[in-house]
Structure formats: structure tokens, C-alpha cells
GROMACS .gro file of C-alpha atoms in nm:
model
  364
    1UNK     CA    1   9.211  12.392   7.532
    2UNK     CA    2   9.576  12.355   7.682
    3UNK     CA    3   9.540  12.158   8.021
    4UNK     CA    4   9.760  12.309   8.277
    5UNK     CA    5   9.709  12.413   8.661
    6UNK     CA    6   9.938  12.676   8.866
    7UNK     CA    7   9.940  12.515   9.195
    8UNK     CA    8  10.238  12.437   9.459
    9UNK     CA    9  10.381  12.092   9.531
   10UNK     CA   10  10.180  11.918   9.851
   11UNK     CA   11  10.554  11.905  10.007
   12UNK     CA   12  10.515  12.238  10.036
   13UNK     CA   13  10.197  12.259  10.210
   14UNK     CA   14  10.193  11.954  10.414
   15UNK     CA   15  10.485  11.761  10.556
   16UNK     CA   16  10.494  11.392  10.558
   17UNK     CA   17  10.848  11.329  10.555
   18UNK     CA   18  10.846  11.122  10.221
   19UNK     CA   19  10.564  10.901  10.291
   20UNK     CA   20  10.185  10.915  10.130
   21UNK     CA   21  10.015  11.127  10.288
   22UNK     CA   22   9.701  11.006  10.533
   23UNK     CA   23   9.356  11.195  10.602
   24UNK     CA   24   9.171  10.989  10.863
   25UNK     CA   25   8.879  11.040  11.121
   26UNK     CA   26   8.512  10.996  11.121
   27UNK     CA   27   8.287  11.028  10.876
   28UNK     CA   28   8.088  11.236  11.078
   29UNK     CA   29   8.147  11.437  11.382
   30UNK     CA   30   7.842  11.308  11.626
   31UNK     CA   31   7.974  11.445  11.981
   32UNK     CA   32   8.245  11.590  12.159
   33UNK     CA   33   8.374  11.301  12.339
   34UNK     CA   34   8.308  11.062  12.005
   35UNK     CA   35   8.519  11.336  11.869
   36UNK     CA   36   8.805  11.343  12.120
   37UNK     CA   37   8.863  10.989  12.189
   38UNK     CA   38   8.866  10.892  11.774
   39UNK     CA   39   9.130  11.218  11.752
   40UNK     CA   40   9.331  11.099  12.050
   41UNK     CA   41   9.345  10.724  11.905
   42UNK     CA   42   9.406  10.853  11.571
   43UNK     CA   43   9.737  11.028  11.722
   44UNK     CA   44   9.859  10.768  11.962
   45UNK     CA   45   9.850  10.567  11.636
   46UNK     CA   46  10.071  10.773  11.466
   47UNK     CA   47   9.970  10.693  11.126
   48UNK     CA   48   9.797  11.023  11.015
   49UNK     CA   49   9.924  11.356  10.912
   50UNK     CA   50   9.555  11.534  10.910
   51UNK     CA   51   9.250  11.440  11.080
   52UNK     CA   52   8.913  11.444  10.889
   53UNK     CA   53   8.562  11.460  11.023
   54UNK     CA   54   8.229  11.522  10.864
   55UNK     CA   55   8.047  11.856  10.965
   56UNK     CA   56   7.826  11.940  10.706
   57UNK     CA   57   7.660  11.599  10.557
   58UNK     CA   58   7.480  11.624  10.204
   59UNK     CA   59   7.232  11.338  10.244
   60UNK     CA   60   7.033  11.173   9.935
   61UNK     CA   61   6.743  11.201  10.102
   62UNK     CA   62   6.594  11.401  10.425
   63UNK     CA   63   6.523  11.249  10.747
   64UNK     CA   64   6.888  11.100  10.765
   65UNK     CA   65   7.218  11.245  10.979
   66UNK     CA   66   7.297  11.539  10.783
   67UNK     CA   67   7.608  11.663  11.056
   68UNK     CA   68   7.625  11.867  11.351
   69UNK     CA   69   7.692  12.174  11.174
   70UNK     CA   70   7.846  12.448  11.311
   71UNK     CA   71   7.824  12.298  11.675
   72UNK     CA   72   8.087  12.070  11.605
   73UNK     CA   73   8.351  12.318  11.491
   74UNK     CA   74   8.471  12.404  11.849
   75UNK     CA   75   8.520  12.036  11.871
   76UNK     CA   76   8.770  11.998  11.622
   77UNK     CA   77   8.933  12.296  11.710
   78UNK     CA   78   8.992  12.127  12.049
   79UNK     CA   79   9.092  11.771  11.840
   80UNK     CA   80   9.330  12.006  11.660
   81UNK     CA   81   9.525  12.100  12.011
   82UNK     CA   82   9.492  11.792  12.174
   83UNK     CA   83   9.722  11.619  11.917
   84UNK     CA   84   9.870  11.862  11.736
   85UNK     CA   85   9.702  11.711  11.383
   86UNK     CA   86   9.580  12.039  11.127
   87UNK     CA   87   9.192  11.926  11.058
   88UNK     CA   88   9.002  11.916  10.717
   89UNK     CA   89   8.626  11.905  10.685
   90UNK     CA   90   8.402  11.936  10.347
   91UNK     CA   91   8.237  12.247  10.267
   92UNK     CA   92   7.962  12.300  10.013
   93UNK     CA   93   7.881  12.667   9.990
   94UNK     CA   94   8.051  13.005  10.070
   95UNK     CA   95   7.892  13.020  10.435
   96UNK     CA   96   8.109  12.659  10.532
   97UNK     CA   97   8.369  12.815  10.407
   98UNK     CA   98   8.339  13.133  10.633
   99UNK     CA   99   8.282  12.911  10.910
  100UNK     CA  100   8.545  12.688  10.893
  101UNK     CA  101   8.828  12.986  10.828
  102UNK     CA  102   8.684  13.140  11.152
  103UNK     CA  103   8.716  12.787  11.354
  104UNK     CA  104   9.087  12.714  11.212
  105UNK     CA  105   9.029  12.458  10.979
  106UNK     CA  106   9.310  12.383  10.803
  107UNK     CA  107   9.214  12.184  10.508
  108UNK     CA  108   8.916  12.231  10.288
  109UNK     CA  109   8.771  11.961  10.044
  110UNK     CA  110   8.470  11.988   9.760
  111UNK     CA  111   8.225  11.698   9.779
  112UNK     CA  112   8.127  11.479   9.466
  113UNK     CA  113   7.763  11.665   9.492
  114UNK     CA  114   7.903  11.983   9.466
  115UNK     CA  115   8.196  11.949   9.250
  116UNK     CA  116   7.873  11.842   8.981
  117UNK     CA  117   7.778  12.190   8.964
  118UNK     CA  118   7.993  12.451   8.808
  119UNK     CA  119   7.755  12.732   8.973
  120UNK     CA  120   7.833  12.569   9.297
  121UNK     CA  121   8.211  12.509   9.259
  122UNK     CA  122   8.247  12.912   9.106
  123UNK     CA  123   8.059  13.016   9.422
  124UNK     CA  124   8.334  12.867   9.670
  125UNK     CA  125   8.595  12.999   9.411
  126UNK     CA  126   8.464  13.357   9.453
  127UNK     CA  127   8.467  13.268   9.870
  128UNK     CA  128   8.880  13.151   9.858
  129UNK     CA  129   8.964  13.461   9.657
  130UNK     CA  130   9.275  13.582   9.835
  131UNK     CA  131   9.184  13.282  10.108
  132UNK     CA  132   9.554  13.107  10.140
  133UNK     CA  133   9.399  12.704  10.224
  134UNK     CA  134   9.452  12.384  10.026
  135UNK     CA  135   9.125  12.277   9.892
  136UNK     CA  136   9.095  11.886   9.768
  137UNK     CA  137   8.842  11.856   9.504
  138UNK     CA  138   8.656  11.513   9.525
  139UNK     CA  139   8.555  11.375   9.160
  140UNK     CA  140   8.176  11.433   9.066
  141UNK     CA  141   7.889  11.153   9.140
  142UNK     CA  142   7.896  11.030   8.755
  143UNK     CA  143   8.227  10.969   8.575
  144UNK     CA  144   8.267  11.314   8.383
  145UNK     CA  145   8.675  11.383   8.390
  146UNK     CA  146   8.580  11.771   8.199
  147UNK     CA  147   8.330  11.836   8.548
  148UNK     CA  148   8.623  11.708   8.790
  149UNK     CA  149   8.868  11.917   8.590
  150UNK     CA  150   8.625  12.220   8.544
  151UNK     CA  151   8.583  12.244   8.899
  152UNK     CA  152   8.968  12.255   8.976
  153UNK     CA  153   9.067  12.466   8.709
  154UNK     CA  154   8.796  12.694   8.875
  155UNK     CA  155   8.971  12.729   9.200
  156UNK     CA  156   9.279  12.758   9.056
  157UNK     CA  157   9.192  13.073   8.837
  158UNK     CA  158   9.070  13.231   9.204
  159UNK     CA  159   9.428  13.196   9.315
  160UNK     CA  160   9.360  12.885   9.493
  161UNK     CA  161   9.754  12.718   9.448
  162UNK     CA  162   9.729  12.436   9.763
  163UNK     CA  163   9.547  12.197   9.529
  164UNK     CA  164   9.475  11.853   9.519
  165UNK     CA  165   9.189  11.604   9.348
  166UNK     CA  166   9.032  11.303   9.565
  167UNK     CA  167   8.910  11.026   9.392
  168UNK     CA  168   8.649  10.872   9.580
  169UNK     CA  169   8.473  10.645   9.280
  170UNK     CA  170   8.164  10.700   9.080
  171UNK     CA  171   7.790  10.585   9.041
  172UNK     CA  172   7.722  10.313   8.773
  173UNK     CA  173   7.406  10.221   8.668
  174UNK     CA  174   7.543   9.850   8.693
  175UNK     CA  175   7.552   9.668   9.016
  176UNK     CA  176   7.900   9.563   9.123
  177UNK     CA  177   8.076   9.503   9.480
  178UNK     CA  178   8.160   9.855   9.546
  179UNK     CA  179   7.941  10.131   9.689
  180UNK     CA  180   8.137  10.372   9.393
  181UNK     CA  181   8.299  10.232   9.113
  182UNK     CA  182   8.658  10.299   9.108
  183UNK     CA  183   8.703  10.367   8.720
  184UNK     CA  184   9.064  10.416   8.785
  185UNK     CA  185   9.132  10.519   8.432
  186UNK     CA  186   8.953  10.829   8.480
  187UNK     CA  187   9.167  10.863   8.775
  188UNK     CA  188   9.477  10.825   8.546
  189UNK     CA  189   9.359  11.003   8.250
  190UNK     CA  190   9.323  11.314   8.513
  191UNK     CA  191   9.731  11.263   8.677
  192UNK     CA  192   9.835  11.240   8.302
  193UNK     CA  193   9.727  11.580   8.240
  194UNK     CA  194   9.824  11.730   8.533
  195UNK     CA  195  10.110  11.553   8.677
  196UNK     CA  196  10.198  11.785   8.934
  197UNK     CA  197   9.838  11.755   9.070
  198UNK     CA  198   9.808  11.562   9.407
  199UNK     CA  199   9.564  11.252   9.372
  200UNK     CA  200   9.448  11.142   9.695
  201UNK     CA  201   9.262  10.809   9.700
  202UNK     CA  202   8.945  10.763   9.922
  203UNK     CA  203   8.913  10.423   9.964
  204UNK     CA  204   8.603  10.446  10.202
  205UNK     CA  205   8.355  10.566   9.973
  206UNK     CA  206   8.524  10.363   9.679
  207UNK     CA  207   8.427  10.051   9.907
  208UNK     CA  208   8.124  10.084  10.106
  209UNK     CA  209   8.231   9.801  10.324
  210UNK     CA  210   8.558   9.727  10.560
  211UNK     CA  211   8.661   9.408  10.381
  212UNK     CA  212   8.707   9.604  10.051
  213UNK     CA  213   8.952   9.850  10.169
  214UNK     CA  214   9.290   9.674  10.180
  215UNK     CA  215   9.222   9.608   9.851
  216UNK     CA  216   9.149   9.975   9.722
  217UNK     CA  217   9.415  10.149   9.935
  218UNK     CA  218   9.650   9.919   9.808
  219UNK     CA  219   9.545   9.967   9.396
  220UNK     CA  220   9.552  10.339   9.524
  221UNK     CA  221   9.905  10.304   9.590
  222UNK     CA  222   9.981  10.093   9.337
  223UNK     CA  223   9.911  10.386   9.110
  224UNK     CA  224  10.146  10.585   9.276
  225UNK     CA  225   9.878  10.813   9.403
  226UNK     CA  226   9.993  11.095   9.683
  227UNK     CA  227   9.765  10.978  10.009
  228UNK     CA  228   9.502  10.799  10.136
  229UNK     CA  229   9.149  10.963  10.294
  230UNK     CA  230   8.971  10.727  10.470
  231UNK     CA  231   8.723  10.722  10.790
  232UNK     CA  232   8.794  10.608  11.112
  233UNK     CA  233   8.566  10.570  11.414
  234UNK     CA  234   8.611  10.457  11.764
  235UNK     CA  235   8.309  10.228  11.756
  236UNK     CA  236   8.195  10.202  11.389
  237UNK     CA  237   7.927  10.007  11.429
  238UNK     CA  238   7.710  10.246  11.628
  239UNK     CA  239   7.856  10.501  11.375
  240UNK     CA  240   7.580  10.703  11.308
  241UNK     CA  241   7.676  10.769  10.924
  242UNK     CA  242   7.840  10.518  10.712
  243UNK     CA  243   7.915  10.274  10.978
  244UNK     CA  244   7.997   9.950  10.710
  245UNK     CA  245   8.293  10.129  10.572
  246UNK     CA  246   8.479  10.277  10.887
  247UNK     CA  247   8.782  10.136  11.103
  248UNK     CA  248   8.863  10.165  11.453
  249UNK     CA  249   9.206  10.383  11.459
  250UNK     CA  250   9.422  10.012  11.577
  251UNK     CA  251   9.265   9.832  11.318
  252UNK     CA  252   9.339  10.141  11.051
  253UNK     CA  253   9.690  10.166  11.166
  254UNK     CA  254   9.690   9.781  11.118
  255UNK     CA  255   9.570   9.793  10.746
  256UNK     CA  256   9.810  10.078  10.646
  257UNK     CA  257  10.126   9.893  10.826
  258UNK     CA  258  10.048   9.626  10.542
  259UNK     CA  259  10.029   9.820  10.274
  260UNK     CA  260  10.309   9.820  10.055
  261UNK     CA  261  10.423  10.179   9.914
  262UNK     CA  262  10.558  10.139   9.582
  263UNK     CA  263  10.847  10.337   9.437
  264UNK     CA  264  10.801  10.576   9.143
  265UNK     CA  265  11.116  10.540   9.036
  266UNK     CA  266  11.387  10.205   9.006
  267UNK     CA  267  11.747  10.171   8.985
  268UNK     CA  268  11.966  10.220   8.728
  269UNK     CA  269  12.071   9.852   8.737
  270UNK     CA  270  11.712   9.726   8.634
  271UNK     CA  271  11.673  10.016   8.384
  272UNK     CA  272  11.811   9.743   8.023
  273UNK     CA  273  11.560   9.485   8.161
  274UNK     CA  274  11.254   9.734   8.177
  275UNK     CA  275  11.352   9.876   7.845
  276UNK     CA  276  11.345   9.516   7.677
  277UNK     CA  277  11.010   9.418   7.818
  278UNK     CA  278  10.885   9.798   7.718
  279UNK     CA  279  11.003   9.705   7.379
  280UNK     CA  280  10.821   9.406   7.360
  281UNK     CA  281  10.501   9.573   7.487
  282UNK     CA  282  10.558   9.799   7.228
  283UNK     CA  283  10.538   9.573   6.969
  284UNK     CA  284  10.267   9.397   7.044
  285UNK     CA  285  10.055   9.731   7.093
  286UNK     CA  286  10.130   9.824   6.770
  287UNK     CA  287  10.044   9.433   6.643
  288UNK     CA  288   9.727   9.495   6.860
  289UNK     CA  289   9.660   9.819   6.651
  290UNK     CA  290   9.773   9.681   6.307
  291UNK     CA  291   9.503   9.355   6.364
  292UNK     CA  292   9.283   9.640   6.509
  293UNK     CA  293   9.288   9.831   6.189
  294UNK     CA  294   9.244   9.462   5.957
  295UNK     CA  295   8.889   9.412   6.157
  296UNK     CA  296   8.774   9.744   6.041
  297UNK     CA  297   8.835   9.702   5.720
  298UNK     CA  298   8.692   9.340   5.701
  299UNK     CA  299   8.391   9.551   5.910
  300UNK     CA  300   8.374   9.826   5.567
  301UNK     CA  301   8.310   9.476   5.337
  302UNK     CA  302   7.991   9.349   5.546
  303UNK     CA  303   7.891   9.739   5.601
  304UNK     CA  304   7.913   9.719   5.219
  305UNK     CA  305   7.693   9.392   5.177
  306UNK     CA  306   7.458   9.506   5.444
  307UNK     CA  307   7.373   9.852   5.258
  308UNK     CA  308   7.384   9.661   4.901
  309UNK     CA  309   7.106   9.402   5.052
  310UNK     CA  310   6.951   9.666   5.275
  311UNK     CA  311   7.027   9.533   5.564
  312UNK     CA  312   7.018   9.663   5.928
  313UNK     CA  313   7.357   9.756   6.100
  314UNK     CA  314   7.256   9.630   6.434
  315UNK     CA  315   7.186   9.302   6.445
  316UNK     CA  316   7.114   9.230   6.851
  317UNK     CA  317   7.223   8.884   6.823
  318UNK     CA  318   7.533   8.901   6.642
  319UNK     CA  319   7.624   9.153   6.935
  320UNK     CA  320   7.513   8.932   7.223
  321UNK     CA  321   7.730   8.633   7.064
  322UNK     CA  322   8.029   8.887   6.983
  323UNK     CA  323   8.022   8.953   7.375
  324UNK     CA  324   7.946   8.601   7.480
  325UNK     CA  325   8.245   8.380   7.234
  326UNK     CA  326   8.484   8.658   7.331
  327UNK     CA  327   8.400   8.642   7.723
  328UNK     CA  328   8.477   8.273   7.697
  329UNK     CA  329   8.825   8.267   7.479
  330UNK     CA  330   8.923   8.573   7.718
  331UNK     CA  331   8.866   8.349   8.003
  332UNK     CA  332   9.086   8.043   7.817
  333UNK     CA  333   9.358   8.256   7.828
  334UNK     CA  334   9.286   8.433   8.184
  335UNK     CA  335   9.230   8.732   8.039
  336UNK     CA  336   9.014   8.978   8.264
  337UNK     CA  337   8.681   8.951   8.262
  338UNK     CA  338   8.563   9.353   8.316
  339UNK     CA  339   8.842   9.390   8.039
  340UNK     CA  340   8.742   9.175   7.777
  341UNK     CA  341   8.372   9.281   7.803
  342UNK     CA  342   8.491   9.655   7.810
  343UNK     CA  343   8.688   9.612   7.532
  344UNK     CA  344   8.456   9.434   7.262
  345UNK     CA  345   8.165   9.646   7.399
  346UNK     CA  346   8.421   9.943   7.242
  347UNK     CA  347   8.541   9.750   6.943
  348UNK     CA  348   8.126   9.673   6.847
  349UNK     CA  349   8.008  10.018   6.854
  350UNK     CA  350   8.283  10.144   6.644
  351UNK     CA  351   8.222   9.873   6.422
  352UNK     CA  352   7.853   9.996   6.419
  353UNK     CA  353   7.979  10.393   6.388
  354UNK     CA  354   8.192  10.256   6.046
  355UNK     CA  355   7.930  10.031   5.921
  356UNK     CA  356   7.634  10.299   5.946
  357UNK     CA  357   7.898  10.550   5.821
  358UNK     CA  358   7.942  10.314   5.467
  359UNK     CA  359   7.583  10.224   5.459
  360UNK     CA  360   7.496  10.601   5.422
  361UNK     CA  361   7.751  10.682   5.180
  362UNK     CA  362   7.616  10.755   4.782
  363UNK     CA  363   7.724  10.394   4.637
  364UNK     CA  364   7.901  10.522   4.315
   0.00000   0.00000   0.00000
């Protein structure tokens, strides 16, 4: 199936005279005044084109802060006023949607818990038929790039054209220092097939904690993604949802004045130098594939030996010092880590695939 969405530049939806655009407010709209001041800080700032705030919270379990509901609309709408800044809120079903339309919301976005579910995300296509609002789809909960795309390619065939994709991490089954895993290359593989789709990083949910931000917000834009969503409280601590990963709006606007935007583009004058490295790179992918393609057949041999001796494919050791020699000669030549393990873990279970593959063939 061709990959290709029908949707309109963000410049032509949002303004943000050239720079990345920025979502920011609370996670979760608690009161009125909570709501107010963070909005009015958030503007005197001057850092954000759009404020955010949490309405509707899908909780993992009951008995936690699941959002104010519809109460808090009239709150934004006053936020919205106040300072001018067009509001965005999550909706999960085609009464939110209804809801926010009738309280002027400006921008929509799909959670990761709904974007999971096709029946969901066709539901809240069916709701924007006809409905003229940008709608950011967050990625789903596990790292499935055909769900994330599903779910915009839904939209889009209800005539939704304001389109963007957040990527706000992903649940691993392995413990690691984030609250989602980034898995940027899913990230990537998604702006490579759609590179006129607006990516909008989330580092808040990426991190789970304040001292991981900088360093999300800033891979974020290293990538040349389109904006930043993050949350933003007046007192985070006595935040009550997701208080470890919010900023007060000074200390926000202090993190984003040290970020460093890159360029997409370079001048003509370093254009020969990039091209010689490039062809260097080249080279040495194609080495990389060449050596590649000299294990696997060296891997055919002892698939041969193992099925003429009857031998088992899979021999747990051999894999466990496979992972264990190459972690260390990675780290000789600061390689890595996350890459060398990822790597070999791919290069064993194709050597596996090919071995069982040989093993099973008719030996003539």
C-alpha cells in the first residue's frame, strides 16, 4: 500500500513565525485559578504559541485524577481570552469532541490509549467529518508504526487536512530511565514516509521526570522535528497529575531559551565537504553490508554442520557470549552500548532464521 496523506502545511494553520512550534500548560486542568495563573505565566513568558491542558484524563487504573471534565471547559475558554493563546485539549470519543467544538477549542489531539484502537480512532473520524480543526495524533502505548499510521490515515480519509503526529514514547517491557521509551527510529521511519507530516515531540511523557527533559527536547530538535508539547504548572509539585515531569512556566521558558534549533538546511559553501564525508559513509555502509553478507554465508556452513550432526540451531550459550564479547569490543572502541546490543540481538536471530532455514532443507 502507497503511503501518502492529503493534509496542509502547519504554516498554514498555525503561525510561529519560523520557529518550532510550542504546546505548553498543565497536564491537567484542576481549578480555575490553577488554570488562570499557569495561562497568564505561560503568556508573560512568551515562549508558547498554544496552550495545552488536560480535561479528560484516561487513567490506568480507577480511583486516580481522571480530569475535571466538562467543568473545566469554560476555564480555558477564559485562558483563551486572557492571553490571546488558541487552546488544545485531548479527546477520546465523539462526545469530547462535541464538547470541545462547542467551548472553542482550537486544537484537538488523540491520546496513545486511543490511537491503539482503530474502532476508537474511526469513531472520532466519523465525529470531524466536515469539522475544519487540526487534530495531533499521539503514537500508540506499544511501538506499532502501522497503528500510529492507521489512525492518521483514518482522519485524513474523513477530510481531516490540519494534521500532525506527536510522539510521546512507548512502553517497553525493559526497565530503562524514561517513563516511555523514545524509540526515535520509529519516530523517523514515520517523517520518512510522510515528510510533509508535522512531528511534534512530547518530551514530558518521553521523560517522566524534570531532569530528563533538556535532554529529550533537545534530541527532539535535533531531528528536526516541527514543535515541542510539554506540561507546565505553576506549582508542580502539588500537581495533582504527573507532578515529576512538569515545569513552572520561568523555568520552561528557561529550558527552551537553551535549546539550540538546528537548521534543516546548510550553505552552499559547506555543501563539497558534506558530500566527501557522505561519500565516505557510503562506503563504509556498503563495506558494512558486504562483511554483513560474508557472516551469513560463513552462518549457511555451521547451519550445514549443525543439520549434518543433528544439531540444535539455538544454542543459549553461544548467544549469551555473542552478546557479551561484542558488548565489550563495542565498548573498546566507544561504540554505543543500546546500539551494539540492538544490533547483534538483530544479526543472531537472522543468523538463527538462515540456519533453521538450511537445516530444513532436503540435503541432496
Amino acid at each position: 500500500m502507497n503511503a501518502s496523506l492529503d493534509i496542509l502545511p502547519l504554516s498554514s494553520w498555525i503561525n510561529t513565525e519560523g520557529k518550532p512550534l510550542v504546546i505548553a500548560g498543565p497536564c491537567s486542568a484542576e481549578t480555575e485559578e490553577q488554570m488562570l495563573e499557569t495561562a497568564s505565566q505561560i503568556k508573560k513568558e512568551g515562549f508558547a504559541h498554544v496552550l495545552r491542558a488536560g480535561i479528560w484524563k484516561p487513567r490506568t487504573r480507577p480511583g486516580s485524577f481522571e480530569g475535571m471534565g466538562e467543568a473545566a471547559l469554560p476555564w480555558l475558554q477564559a485562558a483563551k481570552k486572557e492571553t490571546g493563546l488558541p487552546v488544545a485539549i485531548e479527546v477520546a470519543n465523539p462526545q469530547h469532541i462535541e464538547l470541545a467544538l462547542k467551548y472553542g477549542v482550537d486544537i484537538l489531539w488523540v491520546g496513545a490509549r486511543t490511537t491503539v484502537n482503530p474502532f476508537n480512532v474511526q469513531e472520532l473520524a466519523e465525529a470531524l467529518r466536515g469539522v475544519d480543526v487540526p487534530v495531533l495524533v499521539k503514537n500508540p502505548v506499544n511501538p506499532d508504526l502501522q497503528l500510529w499510521i492507521g489512525a492518521l490515515e483514518r482522519l485524513n480519509q474523513a477530510g481531516v487536512k490540519k494534521l500532525g503526529a506527536i510522539h510521546r514514547g512507548f512502553s517497553n517491557a525493559q526497565e530503562t530511565k524514561y517513563r516511555n521509551s523514545p524509540m526515535w527510529n520509529i519516530a523517523i521511519e514515520l517523517k520518512t514516509l510522510f515528510p510533509e507530516l508535522p512531528v511534534i515531540g512530547d518530551p514530558s511523557h518521553m521523560a517522566g521526570k524534570r531532569s530528563l527533559l533538556f535532554e529529550i527536547a533537545q534530541r527532539a530538535l535535533d531531528l528536526n522535528y516541527d514543535g515541542l508539547i510539554i506540561e507546565s504548572h505553576r506549582d508542580p509539585d502539588k500537581a495533582w497529575s504527573d507532578a515529576s515531569q512538569q515545569l513552572t512556566p520561568p523555568a520552561l521558558a528557561e529550558m527552551l531559551h537553551e535549546l539550540h534549533v538546528r537548521k534543516e538546511s546548510y550553505p552552499t559553501d559547506y555543501q563539497s565537504q558534506l558530500e566527501v564525508v557522505r561519500g565516505k559513509i557510503d562506503n563504509l555502509d556498503r563495506e558494512l553490508l558486504e562483511n554483513l553478507a560474508n557472516r551469513m554465508s560463513l552462518v549457511e556452513k555451521l547451519a550445514e554442520y549443525k543439520r549434518d550432526n543433528n544439531v540444535a540451531a539455538y544454542q543459549v550459550d553461544r548467544f549469551r557470549e555473542v552478546l557479551d564479547t561484542r558488548a565489550a569490543w563495542g565498548k573498546s572502541l566507544n561504540l554505543y552500548p543500546a546500539l551494539v546490543d540492538e544490533l547483534f540481538k538483530l544479526v543472531h536471530m537472522e543468523s538463527i532464521r538462515k540456519q533453521t532455514e538450511v537445516m530444513n532443507q532436503i540435503n541432496a
